[in-house]
């Protein structure tokens, strides 16, 4: 399925060392799961988590959810073994943390073979090299690591995320030039639905494909915000119909709700309908 249609509304981090959490994730209405071997797993549990994850993925039961595995940095004593093991697992992509250059992805590719690669974008150097990273072979997605990025930038928390806008924009531009999936960073206050909704709406309006999440309670809000609304789908259908009718009449100009409809609007309208159809199929 083309990623512009495939839903990535909600992408939940799940510790690969937590068997119960991974089992619960099977029944959650998330579009994708990031099985975490990195931050969520203590140093003395890394090896066991890797083994448990392999067994869990082999057992299946995750349905249509995309399965992404975040490994440890290759510079750590676990990263190389993670990459080798995950390349043999039943997963859809491997997520490398703290990517700062295309060379890091090339090194991972030498270990992991043809496994699709996603890049965590979470350092100032990564922001400056976003376009180079987005052009690396086998990369198919980017994930914003806004917590680590804010730490390195020494920013203060603001609800409008103004201190992060340059970084978010650079990665969005890089991802869009290469047709990559790009996911917004996490919202830490998992009991604050209102704040989460506002940040999801901001990310959606900027162009992110979905939101990474830290708690199952955040799934419903992300799914709602990043899905086309009934009003958007209705407008899209009417725009397509009006434009096609104008073409048949030879006028080339269509008007819907008092606004001119051009071919670029029809392209967007068709993408909206494709995404709505994909969500319906995904949820069915």
JSON list of C-alpha atoms in Angstrom, two decimals, residues 55-268:
[
{"chain": "A", "resi": 55, "resn": "UNK", "atom": "CA", "xyz": [9.71, -14.97, 19.64]},
{"chain": "A", "resi": 56, "resn": "UNK", "atom": "CA", "xyz": [6.80, -12.53, 19.94]},
{"chain": "A", "resi": 57, "resn": "UNK", "atom": "CA", "xyz": [7.00, -11.44, 16.32]},
{"chain": "A", "resi": 58, "resn": "UNK", "atom": "CA", "xyz": [7.34, -15.03, 15.14]},
{"chain": "A", "resi": 59, "resn": "UNK", "atom": "CA", "xyz": [4.13, -15.90, 17.01]},
{"chain": "A", "resi": 60, "resn": "UNK", "atom": "CA", "xyz": [2.26, -13.21, 15.06]},
{"chain": "A", "resi": 61, "resn": "UNK", "atom": "CA", "xyz": [-1.15, -11.83, 15.91]},
{"chain": "A", "resi": 62, "resn": "UNK", "atom": "CA", "xyz": [-0.48, -8.17, 15.07]},
{"chain": "A", "resi": 63, "resn": "UNK", "atom": "CA", "xyz": [-2.79, -8.12, 12.07]},
{"chain": "A", "resi": 64, "resn": "UNK", "atom": "CA", "xyz": [-2.27, -5.25, 9.63]},
{"chain": "A", "resi": 65, "resn": "UNK", "atom": "CA", "xyz": [-0.27, -3.13, 12.08]},
{"chain": "A", "resi": 66, "resn": "UNK", "atom": "CA", "xyz": [3.11, -2.06, 10.80]},
{"chain": "A", "resi": 67, "resn": "UNK", "atom": "CA", "xyz": [5.88, -3.56, 12.93]},
{"chain": "A", "resi": 68, "resn": "UNK", "atom": "CA", "xyz": [8.94, -1.36, 13.41]},
{"chain": "A", "resi": 69, "resn": "UNK", "atom": "CA", "xyz": [11.85, -2.27, 15.69]},
{"chain": "A", "resi": 70, "resn": "UNK", "atom": "CA", "xyz": [14.02, 0.43, 17.24]},
{"chain": "A", "resi": 71, "resn": "UNK", "atom": "CA", "xyz": [17.49, -0.97, 17.79]},
{"chain": "A", "resi": 72, "resn": "UNK", "atom": "CA", "xyz": [20.32, 0.47, 19.86]},
{"chain": "A", "resi": 73, "resn": "UNK", "atom": "CA", "xyz": [22.89, 2.79, 18.32]},
{"chain": "A", "resi": 74, "resn": "UNK", "atom": "CA", "xyz": [25.52, 0.91, 16.34]},
{"chain": "A", "resi": 75, "resn": "UNK", "atom": "CA", "xyz": [28.21, 2.55, 18.48]},
{"chain": "A", "resi": 76, "resn": "UNK", "atom": "CA", "xyz": [26.92, 0.65, 21.53]},
{"chain": "A", "resi": 77, "resn": "UNK", "atom": "CA", "xyz": [27.78, -2.93, 22.38]},
{"chain": "A", "resi": 78, "resn": "UNK", "atom": "CA", "xyz": [24.22, -4.01, 21.53]},
{"chain": "A", "resi": 79, "resn": "UNK", "atom": "CA", "xyz": [23.59, -2.21, 18.23]},
{"chain": "A", "resi": 80, "resn": "UNK", "atom": "CA", "xyz": [25.32, -4.59, 15.84]},
{"chain": "A", "resi": 81, "resn": "UNK", "atom": "CA", "xyz": [23.75, -7.68, 17.37]},
{"chain": "A", "resi": 82, "resn": "UNK", "atom": "CA", "xyz": [20.37, -5.95, 17.36]},
{"chain": "A", "resi": 83, "resn": "UNK", "atom": "CA", "xyz": [20.70, -5.21, 13.64]},
{"chain": "A", "resi": 84, "resn": "UNK", "atom": "CA", "xyz": [21.69, -8.79, 12.80]},
{"chain": "A", "resi": 85, "resn": "UNK", "atom": "CA", "xyz": [18.88, -10.28, 14.87]},
{"chain": "A", "resi": 86, "resn": "UNK", "atom": "CA", "xyz": [16.15, -7.88, 13.74]},
{"chain": "A", "resi": 87, "resn": "UNK", "atom": "CA", "xyz": [17.02, -8.42, 10.07]},
{"chain": "A", "resi": 88, "resn": "UNK", "atom": "CA", "xyz": [15.86, -12.01, 10.58]},
{"chain": "A", "resi": 89, "resn": "UNK", "atom": "CA", "xyz": [12.68, -11.09, 12.49]},
{"chain": "A", "resi": 90, "resn": "UNK", "atom": "CA", "xyz": [9.16, -10.80, 11.11]},
{"chain": "A", "resi": 91, "resn": "UNK", "atom": "CA", "xyz": [9.11, -7.00, 11.09]},
{"chain": "A", "resi": 92, "resn": "UNK", "atom": "CA", "xyz": [8.52, -4.32, 8.47]},
{"chain": "A", "resi": 93, "resn": "UNK", "atom": "CA", "xyz": [11.31, -1.88, 9.26]},
{"chain": "A", "resi": 94, "resn": "UNK", "atom": "CA", "xyz": [14.29, -1.19, 11.50]},
{"chain": "A", "resi": 95, "resn": "UNK", "atom": "CA", "xyz": [14.51, 2.18, 13.29]},
{"chain": "A", "resi": 96, "resn": "UNK", "atom": "CA", "xyz": [17.98, 3.54, 14.01]},
{"chain": "A", "resi": 97, "resn": "UNK", "atom": "CA", "xyz": [18.26, 6.12, 16.82]},
{"chain": "A", "resi": 98, "resn": "UNK", "atom": "CA", "xyz": [20.18, 9.39, 16.71]},
{"chain": "A", "resi": 99, "resn": "UNK", "atom": "CA", "xyz": [20.86, 9.39, 12.99]},
{"chain": "A", "resi": 100, "resn": "UNK", "atom": "CA", "xyz": [23.18, 12.23, 12.03]},
{"chain": "A", "resi": 101, "resn": "UNK", "atom": "CA", "xyz": [24.48, 11.19, 8.62]},
{"chain": "A", "resi": 102, "resn": "UNK", "atom": "CA", "xyz": [23.68, 8.96, 5.66]},
{"chain": "A", "resi": 103, "resn": "UNK", "atom": "CA", "xyz": [26.87, 7.06, 6.50]},
{"chain": "A", "resi": 104, "resn": "UNK", "atom": "CA", "xyz": [25.25, 5.64, 9.64]},
{"chain": "A", "resi": 105, "resn": "UNK", "atom": "CA", "xyz": [22.44, 4.24, 7.53]},
{"chain": "A", "resi": 106, "resn": "UNK", "atom": "CA", "xyz": [24.92, 2.80, 5.03]},
{"chain": "A", "resi": 107, "resn": "UNK", "atom": "CA", "xyz": [26.68, 1.02, 7.88]},
{"chain": "A", "resi": 108, "resn": "UNK", "atom": "CA", "xyz": [23.39, -0.36, 9.14]},
{"chain": "A", "resi": 109, "resn": "UNK", "atom": "CA", "xyz": [22.51, -1.54, 5.63]},
{"chain": "A", "resi": 110, "resn": "UNK", "atom": "CA", "xyz": [25.75, -3.51, 5.45]},
{"chain": "A", "resi": 111, "resn": "UNK", "atom": "CA", "xyz": [24.62, -5.43, 8.55]},
{"chain": "A", "resi": 112, "resn": "UNK", "atom": "CA", "xyz": [20.88, -5.66, 8.02]},
{"chain": "A", "resi": 113, "resn": "UNK", "atom": "CA", "xyz": [20.70, -6.37, 4.30]},
{"chain": "A", "resi": 114, "resn": "UNK", "atom": "CA", "xyz": [17.48, -5.35, 2.58]},
{"chain": "A", "resi": 115, "resn": "UNK", "atom": "CA", "xyz": [15.44, -4.57, 5.68]},
{"chain": "A", "resi": 116, "resn": "UNK", "atom": "CA", "xyz": [13.74, -1.17, 5.21]},
{"chain": "A", "resi": 117, "resn": "UNK", "atom": "CA", "xyz": [15.31, 1.51, 7.42]},
{"chain": "A", "resi": 118, "resn": "UNK", "atom": "CA", "xyz": [13.71, 4.34, 9.38]},
{"chain": "A", "resi": 119, "resn": "UNK", "atom": "CA", "xyz": [15.73, 7.13, 10.98]},
{"chain": "A", "resi": 120, "resn": "UNK", "atom": "CA", "xyz": [15.21, 8.75, 14.39]},
{"chain": "A", "resi": 121, "resn": "UNK", "atom": "CA", "xyz": [15.77, 12.46, 13.92]},
{"chain": "A", "resi": 122, "resn": "UNK", "atom": "CA", "xyz": [16.71, 13.78, 17.35]},
{"chain": "A", "resi": 123, "resn": "UNK", "atom": "CA", "xyz": [19.97, 15.73, 17.32]},
{"chain": "A", "resi": 124, "resn": "UNK", "atom": "CA", "xyz": [21.03, 19.17, 16.03]},
{"chain": "A", "resi": 125, "resn": "UNK", "atom": "CA", "xyz": [23.48, 17.56, 13.60]},
{"chain": "A", "resi": 126, "resn": "UNK", "atom": "CA", "xyz": [20.71, 15.30, 12.35]},
{"chain": "A", "resi": 127, "resn": "UNK", "atom": "CA", "xyz": [18.59, 18.35, 11.62]},
{"chain": "A", "resi": 128, "resn": "UNK", "atom": "CA", "xyz": [21.36, 19.97, 9.59]},
{"chain": "A", "resi": 129, "resn": "UNK", "atom": "CA", "xyz": [21.87, 16.76, 7.56]},
{"chain": "A", "resi": 130, "resn": "UNK", "atom": "CA", "xyz": [18.19, 15.84, 7.17]},
{"chain": "A", "resi": 131, "resn": "UNK", "atom": "CA", "xyz": [18.18, 16.03, 3.36]},
{"chain": "A", "resi": 132, "resn": "UNK", "atom": "CA", "xyz": [21.29, 13.87, 3.05]},
{"chain": "A", "resi": 133, "resn": "UNK", "atom": "CA", "xyz": [19.74, 11.32, 5.41]},
{"chain": "A", "resi": 134, "resn": "UNK", "atom": "CA", "xyz": [16.44, 11.31, 3.53]},
{"chain": "A", "resi": 135, "resn": "UNK", "atom": "CA", "xyz": [18.27, 10.35, 0.31]},
{"chain": "A", "resi": 136, "resn": "UNK", "atom": "CA", "xyz": [20.01, 7.29, 1.78]},
{"chain": "A", "resi": 137, "resn": "UNK", "atom": "CA", "xyz": [19.26, 3.90, 0.16]},
{"chain": "A", "resi": 138, "resn": "UNK", "atom": "CA", "xyz": [16.52, 1.80, 1.78]},
{"chain": "A", "resi": 139, "resn": "UNK", "atom": "CA", "xyz": [15.28, 4.60, 4.03]},
{"chain": "A", "resi": 140, "resn": "UNK", "atom": "CA", "xyz": [11.49, 4.77, 4.00]},
{"chain": "A", "resi": 141, "resn": "UNK", "atom": "CA", "xyz": [10.61, 6.80, 7.09]},
{"chain": "A", "resi": 142, "resn": "UNK", "atom": "CA", "xyz": [11.68, 9.38, 9.65]},
{"chain": "A", "resi": 143, "resn": "UNK", "atom": "CA", "xyz": [10.60, 9.68, 13.28]},
{"chain": "A", "resi": 144, "resn": "UNK", "atom": "CA", "xyz": [11.04, 12.90, 15.24]},
{"chain": "A", "resi": 145, "resn": "UNK", "atom": "CA", "xyz": [12.69, 12.41, 18.62]},
{"chain": "A", "resi": 146, "resn": "UNK", "atom": "CA", "xyz": [11.58, 15.69, 20.10]},
{"chain": "A", "resi": 147, "resn": "UNK", "atom": "CA", "xyz": [12.55, 14.95, 23.71]},
{"chain": "A", "resi": 148, "resn": "UNK", "atom": "CA", "xyz": [16.22, 14.34, 22.92]},
{"chain": "A", "resi": 149, "resn": "UNK", "atom": "CA", "xyz": [16.21, 17.19, 20.43]},
{"chain": "A", "resi": 150, "resn": "UNK", "atom": "CA", "xyz": [14.81, 19.66, 22.97]},
{"chain": "A", "resi": 151, "resn": "UNK", "atom": "CA", "xyz": [17.46, 18.54, 25.47]},
{"chain": "A", "resi": 152, "resn": "UNK", "atom": "CA", "xyz": [20.30, 19.11, 23.01]},
{"chain": "A", "resi": 153, "resn": "UNK", "atom": "CA", "xyz": [18.89, 22.43, 21.84]},
{"chain": "A", "resi": 154, "resn": "UNK", "atom": "CA", "xyz": [18.44, 23.53, 25.47]},
{"chain": "A", "resi": 155, "resn": "UNK", "atom": "CA", "xyz": [14.95, 24.78, 24.68]},
{"chain": "A", "resi": 156, "resn": "UNK", "atom": "CA", "xyz": [12.18, 25.51, 27.14]},
{"chain": "A", "resi": 157, "resn": "UNK", "atom": "CA", "xyz": [8.85, 23.74, 26.86]},
{"chain": "A", "resi": 158, "resn": "UNK", "atom": "CA", "xyz": [6.15, 25.71, 25.10]},
{"chain": "A", "resi": 159, "resn": "UNK", "atom": "CA", "xyz": [2.72, 24.45, 24.13]},
{"chain": "A", "resi": 160, "resn": "UNK", "atom": "CA", "xyz": [3.17, 25.93, 20.65]},
{"chain": "A", "resi": 161, "resn": "UNK", "atom": "CA", "xyz": [6.55, 24.16, 20.20]},
{"chain": "A", "resi": 162, "resn": "UNK", "atom": "CA", "xyz": [7.99, 27.33, 18.69]},
{"chain": "A", "resi": 163, "resn": "UNK", "atom": "CA", "xyz": [11.59, 26.44, 19.69]},
{"chain": "A", "resi": 164, "resn": "UNK", "atom": "CA", "xyz": [11.31, 23.20, 17.67]},
{"chain": "A", "resi": 165, "resn": "UNK", "atom": "CA", "xyz": [9.67, 24.61, 14.55]},
{"chain": "A", "resi": 166, "resn": "UNK", "atom": "CA", "xyz": [12.87, 25.01, 12.54]},
{"chain": "A", "resi": 167, "resn": "UNK", "atom": "CA", "xyz": [13.91, 21.42, 13.24]},
{"chain": "A", "resi": 168, "resn": "UNK", "atom": "CA", "xyz": [10.47, 20.00, 12.53]},
{"chain": "A", "resi": 169, "resn": "UNK", "atom": "CA", "xyz": [10.32, 21.96, 9.30]},
{"chain": "A", "resi": 170, "resn": "UNK", "atom": "CA", "xyz": [13.74, 20.86, 8.10]},
{"chain": "A", "resi": 171, "resn": "UNK", "atom": "CA", "xyz": [12.87, 17.19, 8.55]},
{"chain": "A", "resi": 172, "resn": "UNK", "atom": "CA", "xyz": [9.46, 17.62, 6.97]},
{"chain": "A", "resi": 173, "resn": "UNK", "atom": "CA", "xyz": [11.01, 19.24, 3.91]},
{"chain": "A", "resi": 174, "resn": "UNK", "atom": "CA", "xyz": [13.62, 16.49, 3.62]},
{"chain": "A", "resi": 175, "resn": "UNK", "atom": "CA", "xyz": [11.06, 13.71, 3.99]},
{"chain": "A", "resi": 176, "resn": "UNK", "atom": "CA", "xyz": [8.62, 15.23, 1.52]},
{"chain": "A", "resi": 177, "resn": "UNK", "atom": "CA", "xyz": [11.30, 15.68, -1.17]},
{"chain": "A", "resi": 178, "resn": "UNK", "atom": "CA", "xyz": [11.96, 11.94, -1.06]},
{"chain": "A", "resi": 179, "resn": "UNK", "atom": "CA", "xyz": [8.42, 10.70, -0.48]},
{"chain": "A", "resi": 180, "resn": "UNK", "atom": "CA", "xyz": [9.18, 9.30, 2.98]},
{"chain": "A", "resi": 181, "resn": "UNK", "atom": "CA", "xyz": [6.80, 8.70, 5.86]},
{"chain": "A", "resi": 182, "resn": "UNK", "atom": "CA", "xyz": [7.44, 11.18, 8.67]},
{"chain": "A", "resi": 183, "resn": "UNK", "atom": "CA", "xyz": [6.05, 10.87, 12.19]},
{"chain": "A", "resi": 184, "resn": "UNK", "atom": "CA", "xyz": [5.76, 13.59, 14.81]},
{"chain": "A", "resi": 185, "resn": "UNK", "atom": "CA", "xyz": [7.38, 13.22, 18.23]},
{"chain": "A", "resi": 186, "resn": "UNK", "atom": "CA", "xyz": [5.70, 12.08, 21.42]},
{"chain": "A", "resi": 187, "resn": "UNK", "atom": "CA", "xyz": [3.51, 14.09, 23.79]},
{"chain": "A", "resi": 188, "resn": "UNK", "atom": "CA", "xyz": [4.70, 13.36, 27.31]},
{"chain": "A", "resi": 189, "resn": "UNK", "atom": "CA", "xyz": [1.62, 14.30, 29.37]},
{"chain": "A", "resi": 190, "resn": "UNK", "atom": "CA", "xyz": [-0.33, 11.15, 28.58]},
{"chain": "A", "resi": 191, "resn": "UNK", "atom": "CA", "xyz": [-3.29, 12.15, 30.77]},
{"chain": "A", "resi": 192, "resn": "UNK", "atom": "CA", "xyz": [-3.72, 15.51, 29.03]},
{"chain": "A", "resi": 193, "resn": "UNK", "atom": "CA", "xyz": [-6.04, 14.75, 26.12]},
{"chain": "A", "resi": 194, "resn": "UNK", "atom": "CA", "xyz": [-6.63, 18.41, 25.33]},
{"chain": "A", "resi": 195, "resn": "UNK", "atom": "CA", "xyz": [-2.93, 19.16, 25.02]},
{"chain": "A", "resi": 196, "resn": "UNK", "atom": "CA", "xyz": [-2.37, 16.00, 23.00]},
{"chain": "A", "resi": 197, "resn": "UNK", "atom": "CA", "xyz": [-5.16, 16.93, 20.59]},
{"chain": "A", "resi": 198, "resn": "UNK", "atom": "CA", "xyz": [-3.72, 20.41, 20.09]},
{"chain": "A", "resi": 199, "resn": "UNK", "atom": "CA", "xyz": [-0.26, 19.02, 19.34]},
{"chain": "A", "resi": 200, "resn": "UNK", "atom": "CA", "xyz": [-1.69, 16.35, 17.00]},
{"chain": "A", "resi": 201, "resn": "UNK", "atom": "CA", "xyz": [-3.62, 19.03, 15.13]},
{"chain": "A", "resi": 202, "resn": "UNK", "atom": "CA", "xyz": [-0.48, 21.13, 14.81]},
{"chain": "A", "resi": 203, "resn": "UNK", "atom": "CA", "xyz": [1.49, 18.16, 13.48]},
{"chain": "A", "resi": 204, "resn": "UNK", "atom": "CA", "xyz": [-1.28, 17.17, 11.09]},
{"chain": "A", "resi": 205, "resn": "UNK", "atom": "CA", "xyz": [-1.54, 20.70, 9.72]},
{"chain": "A", "resi": 206, "resn": "UNK", "atom": "CA", "xyz": [2.24, 20.86, 9.24]},
{"chain": "A", "resi": 207, "resn": "UNK", "atom": "CA", "xyz": [2.16, 17.69, 7.14]},
{"chain": "A", "resi": 208, "resn": "UNK", "atom": "CA", "xyz": [3.18, 14.86, 9.48]},
{"chain": "A", "resi": 209, "resn": "UNK", "atom": "CA", "xyz": [1.69, 11.46, 8.66]},
{"chain": "A", "resi": 210, "resn": "UNK", "atom": "CA", "xyz": [0.95, 10.60, 12.28]},
{"chain": "A", "resi": 211, "resn": "UNK", "atom": "CA", "xyz": [1.99, 10.80, 15.92]},
{"chain": "A", "resi": 212, "resn": "UNK", "atom": "CA", "xyz": [4.29, 8.62, 17.97]},
{"chain": "A", "resi": 213, "resn": "UNK", "atom": "CA", "xyz": [2.71, 7.73, 21.30]},
{"chain": "A", "resi": 214, "resn": "UNK", "atom": "CA", "xyz": [3.91, 6.60, 24.72]},
{"chain": "A", "resi": 215, "resn": "UNK", "atom": "CA", "xyz": [0.64, 5.29, 26.18]},
{"chain": "A", "resi": 216, "resn": "UNK", "atom": "CA", "xyz": [-2.41, 3.39, 24.88]},
{"chain": "A", "resi": 217, "resn": "UNK", "atom": "CA", "xyz": [-4.69, 6.11, 26.26]},
{"chain": "A", "resi": 218, "resn": "UNK", "atom": "CA", "xyz": [-3.37, 8.46, 23.53]},
{"chain": "A", "resi": 219, "resn": "UNK", "atom": "CA", "xyz": [-4.39, 6.26, 20.61]},
{"chain": "A", "resi": 220, "resn": "UNK", "atom": "CA", "xyz": [-7.99, 7.43, 20.19]},
{"chain": "A", "resi": 221, "resn": "UNK", "atom": "CA", "xyz": [-7.05, 11.11, 19.94]},
{"chain": "A", "resi": 222, "resn": "UNK", "atom": "CA", "xyz": [-4.29, 10.50, 17.38]},
{"chain": "A", "resi": 223, "resn": "UNK", "atom": "CA", "xyz": [-6.53, 8.25, 15.29]},
{"chain": "A", "resi": 224, "resn": "UNK", "atom": "CA", "xyz": [-9.24, 10.89, 15.25]},
{"chain": "A", "resi": 225, "resn": "UNK", "atom": "CA", "xyz": [-7.05, 13.87, 14.44]},
{"chain": "A", "resi": 226, "resn": "UNK", "atom": "CA", "xyz": [-4.94, 12.27, 11.70]},
{"chain": "A", "resi": 227, "resn": "UNK", "atom": "CA", "xyz": [-7.92, 10.72, 9.90]},
{"chain": "A", "resi": 228, "resn": "UNK", "atom": "CA", "xyz": [-9.80, 12.73, 7.25]},
{"chain": "A", "resi": 229, "resn": "UNK", "atom": "CA", "xyz": [-13.02, 14.08, 8.74]},
{"chain": "A", "resi": 230, "resn": "UNK", "atom": "CA", "xyz": [-16.43, 13.33, 7.23]},
{"chain": "A", "resi": 231, "resn": "UNK", "atom": "CA", "xyz": [-16.57, 16.93, 6.06]},
{"chain": "A", "resi": 232, "resn": "UNK", "atom": "CA", "xyz": [-13.18, 16.65, 4.34]},
{"chain": "A", "resi": 233, "resn": "UNK", "atom": "CA", "xyz": [-14.19, 13.44, 2.57]},
{"chain": "A", "resi": 234, "resn": "UNK", "atom": "CA", "xyz": [-17.49, 14.96, 1.46]},
{"chain": "A", "resi": 235, "resn": "UNK", "atom": "CA", "xyz": [-15.75, 18.05, 0.10]},
{"chain": "A", "resi": 236, "resn": "UNK", "atom": "CA", "xyz": [-13.17, 15.90, -1.66]},
{"chain": "A", "resi": 237, "resn": "UNK", "atom": "CA", "xyz": [-15.85, 13.87, -3.42]},
{"chain": "A", "resi": 238, "resn": "UNK", "atom": "CA", "xyz": [-17.70, 17.01, -4.51]},
{"chain": "A", "resi": 239, "resn": "UNK", "atom": "CA", "xyz": [-14.48, 18.60, -5.80]},
{"chain": "A", "resi": 240, "resn": "UNK", "atom": "CA", "xyz": [-13.66, 15.55, -7.91]},
{"chain": "A", "resi": 241, "resn": "UNK", "atom": "CA", "xyz": [-17.19, 15.33, -9.26]},
{"chain": "A", "resi": 242, "resn": "UNK", "atom": "CA", "xyz": [-17.30, 19.03, -10.13]},
{"chain": "A", "resi": 243, "resn": "UNK", "atom": "CA", "xyz": [-13.87, 18.97, -11.78]},
{"chain": "A", "resi": 244, "resn": "UNK", "atom": "CA", "xyz": [-14.69, 15.90, -13.86]},
{"chain": "A", "resi": 245, "resn": "UNK", "atom": "CA", "xyz": [-17.96, 17.45, -14.95]},
{"chain": "A", "resi": 246, "resn": "UNK", "atom": "CA", "xyz": [-16.17, 20.65, -15.96]},
{"chain": "A", "resi": 247, "resn": "UNK", "atom": "CA", "xyz": [-13.69, 18.61, -18.01]},
{"chain": "A", "resi": 248, "resn": "UNK", "atom": "CA", "xyz": [-16.54, 16.82, -19.79]},
{"chain": "A", "resi": 249, "resn": "UNK", "atom": "CA", "xyz": [-18.13, 20.16, -20.58]},
{"chain": "A", "resi": 250, "resn": "UNK", "atom": "CA", "xyz": [-14.85, 21.48, -21.90]},
{"chain": "A", "resi": 251, "resn": "UNK", "atom": "CA", "xyz": [-14.76, 24.45, -19.53]},
{"chain": "A", "resi": 252, "resn": "UNK", "atom": "CA", "xyz": [-11.82, 23.33, -17.42]},
{"chain": "A", "resi": 253, "resn": "UNK", "atom": "CA", "xyz": [-13.06, 25.44, -14.51]},
{"chain": "A", "resi": 254, "resn": "UNK", "atom": "CA", "xyz": [-14.97, 24.02, -11.57]},
{"chain": "A", "resi": 255, "resn": "UNK", "atom": "CA", "xyz": [-16.36, 25.82, -8.55]},
{"chain": "A", "resi": 256, "resn": "UNK", "atom": "CA", "xyz": [-17.29, 24.19, -5.22]},
{"chain": "A", "resi": 257, "resn": "UNK", "atom": "CA", "xyz": [-18.60, 26.20, -2.26]},
{"chain": "A", "resi": 258, "resn": "UNK", "atom": "CA", "xyz": [-17.63, 29.40, -4.01]},
{"chain": "A", "resi": 259, "resn": "UNK", "atom": "CA", "xyz": [-14.01, 28.37, -4.57]},
{"chain": "A", "resi": 260, "resn": "UNK", "atom": "CA", "xyz": [-12.17, 27.50, -7.77]},
{"chain": "A", "resi": 261, "resn": "UNK", "atom": "CA", "xyz": [-11.18, 23.82, -8.04]},
{"chain": "A", "resi": 262, "resn": "UNK", "atom": "CA", "xyz": [-8.02, 23.10, -10.05]},
{"chain": "A", "resi": 263, "resn": "UNK", "atom": "CA", "xyz": [-6.17, 19.90, -10.79]},
{"chain": "A", "resi": 264, "resn": "UNK", "atom": "CA", "xyz": [-3.94, 20.31, -7.72]},
{"chain": "A", "resi": 265, "resn": "UNK", "atom": "CA", "xyz": [-7.05, 20.35, -5.52]},
{"chain": "A", "resi": 266, "resn": "UNK", "atom": "CA", "xyz": [-8.29, 17.18, -7.19]},
{"chain": "A", "resi": 267, "resn": "UNK", "atom": "CA", "xyz": [-4.98, 15.42, -6.52]},
{"chain": "A", "resi": 268, "resn": "UNK", "atom": "CA", "xyz": [-5.30, 16.29, -2.82]}
]
